[in-house]
Short mmCIF file of C-alpha atoms and ligand atoms in Angstrom, two decimals:
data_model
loop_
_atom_site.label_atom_id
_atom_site.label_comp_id
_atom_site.label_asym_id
_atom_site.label_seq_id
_atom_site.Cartn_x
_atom_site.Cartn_y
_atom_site.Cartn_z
CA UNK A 444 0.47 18.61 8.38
CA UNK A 445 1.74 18.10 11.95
CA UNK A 446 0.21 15.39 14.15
CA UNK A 447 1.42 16.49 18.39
CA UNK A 448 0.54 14.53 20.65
CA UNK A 449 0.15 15.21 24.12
CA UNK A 450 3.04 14.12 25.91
CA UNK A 451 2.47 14.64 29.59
CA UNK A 452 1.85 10.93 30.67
CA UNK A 453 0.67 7.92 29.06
CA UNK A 454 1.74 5.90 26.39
CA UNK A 455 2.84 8.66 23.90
CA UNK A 456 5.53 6.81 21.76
CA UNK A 457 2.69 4.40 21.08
CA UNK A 458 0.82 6.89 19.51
CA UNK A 459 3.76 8.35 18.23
CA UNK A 460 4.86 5.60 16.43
CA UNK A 461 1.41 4.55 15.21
CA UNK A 462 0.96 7.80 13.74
CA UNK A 463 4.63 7.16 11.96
CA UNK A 464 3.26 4.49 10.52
CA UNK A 465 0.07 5.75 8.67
CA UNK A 466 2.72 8.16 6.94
CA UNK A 467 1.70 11.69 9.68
CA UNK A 468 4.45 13.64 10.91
CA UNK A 469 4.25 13.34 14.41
CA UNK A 470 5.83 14.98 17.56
CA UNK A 471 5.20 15.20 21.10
CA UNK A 472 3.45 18.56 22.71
CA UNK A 473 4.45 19.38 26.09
CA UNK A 474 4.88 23.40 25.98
CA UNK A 475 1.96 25.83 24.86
CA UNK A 476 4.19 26.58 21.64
CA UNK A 477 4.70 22.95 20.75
CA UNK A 478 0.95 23.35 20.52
CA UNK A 479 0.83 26.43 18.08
CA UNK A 480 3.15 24.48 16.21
CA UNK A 481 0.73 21.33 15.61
CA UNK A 482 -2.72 20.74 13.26
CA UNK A 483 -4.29 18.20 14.85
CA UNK A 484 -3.33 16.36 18.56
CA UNK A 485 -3.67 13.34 20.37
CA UNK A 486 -4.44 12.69 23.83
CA UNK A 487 -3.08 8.90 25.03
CA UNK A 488 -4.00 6.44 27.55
CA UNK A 489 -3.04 6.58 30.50
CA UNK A 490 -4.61 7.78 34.01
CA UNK A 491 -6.59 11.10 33.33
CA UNK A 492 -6.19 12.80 36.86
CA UNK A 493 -2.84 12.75 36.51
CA UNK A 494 -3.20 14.19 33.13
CA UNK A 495 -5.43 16.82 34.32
CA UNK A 496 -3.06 17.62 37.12
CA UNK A 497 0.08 18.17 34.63
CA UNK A 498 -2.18 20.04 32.18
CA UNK A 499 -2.77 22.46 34.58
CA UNK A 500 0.50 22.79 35.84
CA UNK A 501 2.18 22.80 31.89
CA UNK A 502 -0.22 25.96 30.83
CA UNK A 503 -1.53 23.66 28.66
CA UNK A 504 -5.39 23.15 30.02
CA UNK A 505 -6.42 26.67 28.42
CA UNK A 506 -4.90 26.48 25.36
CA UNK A 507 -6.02 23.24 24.17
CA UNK A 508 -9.66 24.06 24.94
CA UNK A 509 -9.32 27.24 23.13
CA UNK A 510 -8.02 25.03 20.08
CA UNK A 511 -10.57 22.48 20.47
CA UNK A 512 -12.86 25.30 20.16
CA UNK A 513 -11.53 26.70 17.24
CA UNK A 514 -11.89 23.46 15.25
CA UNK A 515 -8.62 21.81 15.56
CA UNK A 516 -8.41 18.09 15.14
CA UNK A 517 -8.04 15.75 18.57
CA UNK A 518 -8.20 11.93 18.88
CA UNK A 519 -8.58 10.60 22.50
CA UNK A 520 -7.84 7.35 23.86
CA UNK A 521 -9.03 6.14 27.20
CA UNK A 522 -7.54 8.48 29.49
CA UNK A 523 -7.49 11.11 26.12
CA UNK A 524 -11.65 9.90 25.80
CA UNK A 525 -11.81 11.11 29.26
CA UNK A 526 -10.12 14.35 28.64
CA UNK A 527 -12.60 14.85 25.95
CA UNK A 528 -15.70 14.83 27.62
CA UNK A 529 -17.82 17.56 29.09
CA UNK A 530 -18.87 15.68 32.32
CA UNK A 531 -17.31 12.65 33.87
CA UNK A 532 -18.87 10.51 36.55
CA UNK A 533 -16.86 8.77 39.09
CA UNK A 534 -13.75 11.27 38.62
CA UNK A 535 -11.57 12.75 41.02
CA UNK A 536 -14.07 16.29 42.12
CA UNK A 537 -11.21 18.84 41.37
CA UNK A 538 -10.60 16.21 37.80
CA UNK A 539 -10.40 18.65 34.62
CA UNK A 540 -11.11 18.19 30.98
CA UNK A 541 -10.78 19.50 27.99
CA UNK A 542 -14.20 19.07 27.07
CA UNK A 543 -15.49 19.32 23.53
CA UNK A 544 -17.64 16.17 23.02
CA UNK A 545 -20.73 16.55 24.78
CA UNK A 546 -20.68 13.53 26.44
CA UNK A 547 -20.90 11.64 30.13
CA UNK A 548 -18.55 9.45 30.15
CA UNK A 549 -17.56 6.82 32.97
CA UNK A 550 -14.47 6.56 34.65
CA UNK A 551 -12.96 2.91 35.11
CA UNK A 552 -16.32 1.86 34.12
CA UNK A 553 -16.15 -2.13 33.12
CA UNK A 554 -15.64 -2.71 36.95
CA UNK A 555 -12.39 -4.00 39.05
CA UNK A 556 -13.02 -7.97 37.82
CA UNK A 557 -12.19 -6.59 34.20
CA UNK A 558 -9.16 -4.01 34.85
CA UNK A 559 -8.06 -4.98 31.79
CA UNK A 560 -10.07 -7.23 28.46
CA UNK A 561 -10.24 -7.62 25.09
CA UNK A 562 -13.14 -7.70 23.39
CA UNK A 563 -14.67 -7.19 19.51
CA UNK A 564 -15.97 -3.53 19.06
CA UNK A 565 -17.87 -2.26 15.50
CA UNK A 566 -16.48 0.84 14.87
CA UNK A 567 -18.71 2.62 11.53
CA UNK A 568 -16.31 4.21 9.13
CA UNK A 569 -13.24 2.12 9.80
CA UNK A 570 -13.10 -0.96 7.34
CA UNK A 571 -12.52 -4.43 7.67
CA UNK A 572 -14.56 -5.71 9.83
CA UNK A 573 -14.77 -5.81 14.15
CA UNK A 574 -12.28 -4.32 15.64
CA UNK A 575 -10.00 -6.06 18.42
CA UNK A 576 -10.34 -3.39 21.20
CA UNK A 577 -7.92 -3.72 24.30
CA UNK A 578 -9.41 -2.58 26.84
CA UNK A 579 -6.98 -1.21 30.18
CA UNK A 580 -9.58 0.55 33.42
CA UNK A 581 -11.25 1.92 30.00
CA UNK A 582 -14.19 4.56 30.53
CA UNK A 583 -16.97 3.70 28.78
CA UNK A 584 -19.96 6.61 27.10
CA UNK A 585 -23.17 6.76 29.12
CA UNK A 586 -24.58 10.08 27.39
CA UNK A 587 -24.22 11.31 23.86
CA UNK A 588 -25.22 15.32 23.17
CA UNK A 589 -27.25 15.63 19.73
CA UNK A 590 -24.01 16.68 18.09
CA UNK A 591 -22.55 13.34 18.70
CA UNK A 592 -22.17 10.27 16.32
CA UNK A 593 -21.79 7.23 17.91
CA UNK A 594 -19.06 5.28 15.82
CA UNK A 595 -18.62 1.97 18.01
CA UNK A 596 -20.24 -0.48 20.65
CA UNK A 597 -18.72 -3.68 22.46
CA UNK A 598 -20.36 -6.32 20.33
CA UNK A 599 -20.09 -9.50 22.25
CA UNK A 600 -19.46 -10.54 26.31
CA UNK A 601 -21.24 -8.63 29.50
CA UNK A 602 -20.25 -5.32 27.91
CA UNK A 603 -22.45 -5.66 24.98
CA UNK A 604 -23.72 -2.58 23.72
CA UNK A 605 -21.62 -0.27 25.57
CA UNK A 606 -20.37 2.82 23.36
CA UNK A 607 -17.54 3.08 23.11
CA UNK A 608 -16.03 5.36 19.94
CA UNK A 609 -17.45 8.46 18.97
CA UNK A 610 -17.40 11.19 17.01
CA UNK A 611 -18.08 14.89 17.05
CA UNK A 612 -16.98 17.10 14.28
CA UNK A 613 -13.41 16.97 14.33
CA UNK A 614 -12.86 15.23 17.57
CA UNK A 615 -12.69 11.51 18.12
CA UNK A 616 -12.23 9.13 20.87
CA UNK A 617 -12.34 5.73 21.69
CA UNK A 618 -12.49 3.95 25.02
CA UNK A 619 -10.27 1.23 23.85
CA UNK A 620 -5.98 1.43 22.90
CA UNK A 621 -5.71 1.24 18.97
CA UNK A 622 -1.63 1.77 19.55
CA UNK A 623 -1.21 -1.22 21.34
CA UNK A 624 -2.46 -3.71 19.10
CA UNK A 625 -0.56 -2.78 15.76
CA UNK A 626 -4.43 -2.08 14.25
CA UNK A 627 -3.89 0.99 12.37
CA UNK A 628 -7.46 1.54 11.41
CA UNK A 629 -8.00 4.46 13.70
CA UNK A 630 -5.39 6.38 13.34
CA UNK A 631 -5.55 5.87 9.66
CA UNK A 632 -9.22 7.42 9.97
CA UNK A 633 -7.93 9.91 12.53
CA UNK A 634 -5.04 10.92 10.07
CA UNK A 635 -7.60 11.51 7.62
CA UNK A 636 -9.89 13.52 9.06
CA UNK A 637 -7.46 16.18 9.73
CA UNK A 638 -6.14 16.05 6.01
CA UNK A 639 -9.92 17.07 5.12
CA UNK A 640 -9.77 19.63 7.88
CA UNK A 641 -7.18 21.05 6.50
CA UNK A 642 -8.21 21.11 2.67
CA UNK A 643 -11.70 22.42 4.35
CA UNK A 644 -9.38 24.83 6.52
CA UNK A 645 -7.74 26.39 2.71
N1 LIG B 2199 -8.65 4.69 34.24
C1 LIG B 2199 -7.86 5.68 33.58
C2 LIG B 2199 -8.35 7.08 33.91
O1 LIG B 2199 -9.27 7.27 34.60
C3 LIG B 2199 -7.84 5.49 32.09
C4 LIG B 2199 -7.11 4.22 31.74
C5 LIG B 2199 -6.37 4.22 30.43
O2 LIG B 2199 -6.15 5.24 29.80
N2 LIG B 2199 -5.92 3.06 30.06
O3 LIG B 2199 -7.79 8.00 33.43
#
């Protein structure tokens, strides 16, 4: 089981790394064949125009939504929850995404006085408790398709209530940056929803 993940901007070794730890091979994908070679990706933080810029311009913006479509694994953070969503308000007009959640999301979407907080999010499914969400010119989920789960809301501070994790199918995102606090809960959730992919997948 290989983990790629998308390694055109953002904070990649993060994820990298994070993956390393919950015991997933892990690689970067930059090339369309680094993506045959993977299971499962993930799409990091970072700014998504730019990411939608170098998708384009790596041949990669094609292939990954044909994978999405055919049921393969993806875990989006921030930028990568961006990336994710069918329609996103307040993006650049030629901004595109890989779709697959059918969601609106909202770019930058805490405000300028907030560029960048912390704050306690529930997240069903992962253990233990609120999670400690950073949160850097995060996006947060205005509209949810009937296909989607909503996994986690901002439980405390002027954000209250926001979504802001979701689920649907195989696809996950979060608005927040699991792989910069050292909280593995995600990924360890992530990691083992593609090991049941792939057991459903034999
Ligand atoms: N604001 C960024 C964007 O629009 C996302 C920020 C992040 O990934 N930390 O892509």
């Amino acid at each position: 089981m290989n983990i790629g993940v998308l390694a055109l901007q953002g904070d990649v070794r993060e994820h990298l790394s994070a993956l390393a730890e919950c015991d997933a091979l892990a690689r970067p994908v930059r090339r369309p064949e680094e993506l045959d070679a993977v299971d499962a990706l993930v799409i990091p933080g970072g700014e998504s125009t730019t990411m939608s810029n170098l998708a384009i311009t790596f041949g990669l913006l094609e292939p990954v939504r044909k994978r999405i479509a055919g049921g393969m694994p993806v875990y989006g953070s921030c930028a990568g929850m961006i990336m994710l969503a069918t329609t996103v308000l307040d993006g650049r007009p030629d901004q595109e995404s890989f779709a697959g959640i059918d969601m609106t999301v909202r770019r930058n979407a805490f405000g300028r006085q907030v560029d960048s907080f912390e704050a306690d999010v529930a997240v069903d499914g992962v253990a233990g408790g609120d999670f400690h969400a950073v949160f850097i010119r995060a996006p947060w989920v205005e509209e949810v398709g009937p296909e989607v789960t909503v996994l986690g809301r901002v439980t405390s501070g002027p954000a209250a209530g926001r979504i802001v994790a979701v689920r649907q199918g195989n696809l996950l995102a979060t608005a927040f940056h699991p792989e910069l606090t050292g909280d593995l809960r995600v990924h360890r959730y992530f990691v083992e929803l593609v090991r049941r992919a792939a057991d459903d997948a034999r």
